[in-house]
């Protein structure tokens, strides 16, 4: 293995792995192994009320049964609070983030006329009510300022983010108009996904993020945060999803059942089929070796 490639899989311990999350885990593992890199597991356990006792250990056990073993002990986000606070402090000090006093009801009333839609891992598009001060309200949350505080500052990162996804090709999003000033720390004190993932990817030296296609909409926000914090931007590959009967992404919220691992090989074969892989290995080791070779040919690094 070399230090030039570092990938990761980051499950939340709100339940066991299911067919969809195995696809994401397998894709990230295959990409790391195909590039002689390191593969890490990060436990995204910040949303404490939703965590299930013992789920993190059970997830690691499921991965191990499928032959997907990390190259280091798992990192738990619940141990990283100081790092997130330091990142937020930097953003506030440079006027790239600010305190927000709006309640959920305030936001619903403010955005209702525009019929703004809710996006994954985000609240409705924020109209900027507290961008220039709390106006007598108490601070509840913290938000990223997606437009420069000084319009004349030509050196500030643009909110229009363009990147190339290794599977989906060229992508572009204007974070200011399509997402708005998004939350970095919630009103209940929980650190938001967007900030935590950016800080942890940089701290762990992650060079390649391979995850489900449902998360592609988060990428522009994360790249903007990386630029504002002076952090490197990894390569991205968003893998196909397992769909539920109704056509939506299979998830815990749509009734996904925990993985049936009486035969880990069968579970891997099903996950591989979603990724377009068809290897003839009859043992776990042989199947994984064949899948690595196929992945390397199909998704070489740019």
PDB file of C-alpha atoms in Angstrom, residues 96 145-148 153-161 223-229:
ATOM      1  CA  UNK A  96     -17.463  33.403   6.372  1.00  0.00           C
ATOM      2  CA  UNK A 145     -22.088  32.738   4.360  1.00  0.00           C
ATOM      3  CA  UNK A 146     -22.258  31.584   0.730  1.00  0.00           C
ATOM      4  CA  UNK A 147     -21.730  35.072  -0.700  1.00  0.00           C
ATOM      5  CA  UNK A 148     -18.592  37.070   0.208  1.00  0.00           C
ATOM      6  CA  UNK A 153     -13.188  41.073  -2.511  1.00  0.00           C
ATOM      7  CA  UNK A 154     -12.127  39.436  -5.747  1.00  0.00           C
ATOM      8  CA  UNK A 155     -10.068  36.859  -3.867  1.00  0.00           C
ATOM      9  CA  UNK A 156     -13.047  35.268  -2.101  1.00  0.00           C
ATOM     10  CA  UNK A 157     -14.118  31.851  -3.430  1.00  0.00           C
ATOM     11  CA  UNK A 158     -17.065  31.958  -5.810  1.00  0.00           C
ATOM     12  CA  UNK A 159     -20.253  30.228  -4.696  1.00  0.00           C
ATOM     13  CA  UNK A 160     -20.439  28.642  -8.160  1.00  0.00           C
ATOM     14  CA  UNK A 161     -18.594  25.350  -7.835  1.00  0.00           C
ATOM     15  CA  UNK A 223     -15.826  21.976  -1.909  1.00  0.00           C
ATOM     16  CA  UNK A 224     -16.821  25.530  -0.966  1.00  0.00           C
ATOM     17  CA  UNK A 225     -16.067  24.771   2.679  1.00  0.00           C
ATOM     18  CA  UNK A 226     -12.726  23.225   1.709  1.00  0.00           C
ATOM     19  CA  UNK A 227     -11.766  26.377  -0.154  1.00  0.00           C
ATOM     20  CA  UNK A 228     -12.796  28.696   2.662  1.00  0.00           C
ATOM     21  CA  UNK A 229     -10.839  26.618   5.193  1.00  0.00           C
TER      22      UNK A 229
END
